[in-house]
Amino acid sequence: MLIPLLVVAIGFAALLSGVWEQNWVTIIIGIVLMFAGWLVFFINWRKTAKQGKINNHEQ
């Protein structure tokens, strides 16, 4: 689940770079990367939670 978070961070950096350069293509690429990263992270998190591998500190 680390790779999707890295993709989100790269997407955020691309988004900020696009805003800084005022380049719409870079902004859209950043938004797409962020959305895809969060989507993959959420899917992996749900799959892991269904398998019971996530410990919510419940005793």
Coordinates of C-alpha atoms in Angstrom, one line a residue:
M1 CA 0.0 0.0 0.0
L2 CA 3.1 2.2 0.0
I3 CA 3.3 2.5 -3.8
P4 CA -0.2 4.1 -4.2
L5 CA 0.7 6.7 -1.6
L6 CA 3.9 7.5 -3.4
V7 CA 1.9 7.9 -6.6
V8 CA -0.4 10.3 -4.7
A9 CA 2.7 12.3 -3.5
I10 CA 4.1 12.5 -7.1
G11 CA 0.7 13.5 -8.4
F12 CA 0.5 16.3 -5.8
A13 CA 4.0 17.5 -6.7
A14 CA 2.9 17.5 -10.4
L15 CA -0.2 19.4 -9.5
L16 CA 1.8 22.1 -7.7
S17 CA 4.3 22.2 -10.5
G18 CA 1.5 22.7 -13.0
V19 CA 0.0 25.5 -10.9
W20 CA 3.4 27.1 -10.6
E21 CA 4.1 26.9 -14.4
Q22 CA 0.4 27.7 -15.2
N23 CA 0.3 24.6 -17.4
W24 CA -3.1 22.9 -17.7
V25 CA -1.7 19.6 -18.9
T26 CA 0.6 19.2 -15.9
I27 CA -2.3 20.1 -13.6
I28 CA -4.6 17.5 -15.2
I29 CA -1.8 14.8 -15.0
G30 CA -1.3 15.6 -11.3
I31 CA -5.0 15.3 -10.6
V32 CA -5.3 12.0 -12.5
L33 CA -2.2 10.6 -10.6
M34 CA -3.7 11.7 -7.3
F35 CA -7.1 10.2 -8.1
A36 CA -5.6 6.9 -9.3
G37 CA -3.3 6.6 -6.3
W38 CA -6.1 7.2 -3.8
L39 CA -8.4 4.7 -5.7
V40 CA -5.7 2.0 -5.7
F41 CA -4.9 2.7 -2.1
F42 CA -8.6 2.4 -1.1
I43 CA -9.1 -0.8 -3.1
N44 CA -6.0 -2.4 -1.5
W45 CA -7.1 -1.2 2.0
R46 CA -10.5 -2.7 1.6
K47 CA -9.0 -6.0 0.3
T48 CA -6.7 -6.2 3.3
A49 CA -9.5 -5.3 5.7
K50 CA -11.7 -8.1 4.4
Q51 CA -8.8 -10.5 4.9
G52 CA -8.6 -9.5 8.5
K53 CA -5.0 -8.3 8.3
I54 CA -5.6 -4.8 9.6
N55 CA -5.3 -4.5 13.4
N56 CA -7.5 -1.7 14.8
H57 CA -6.0 -2.1 18.3
E58 CA -9.0 -4.2 19.3
Q59 CA -8.2 -6.7 22.1

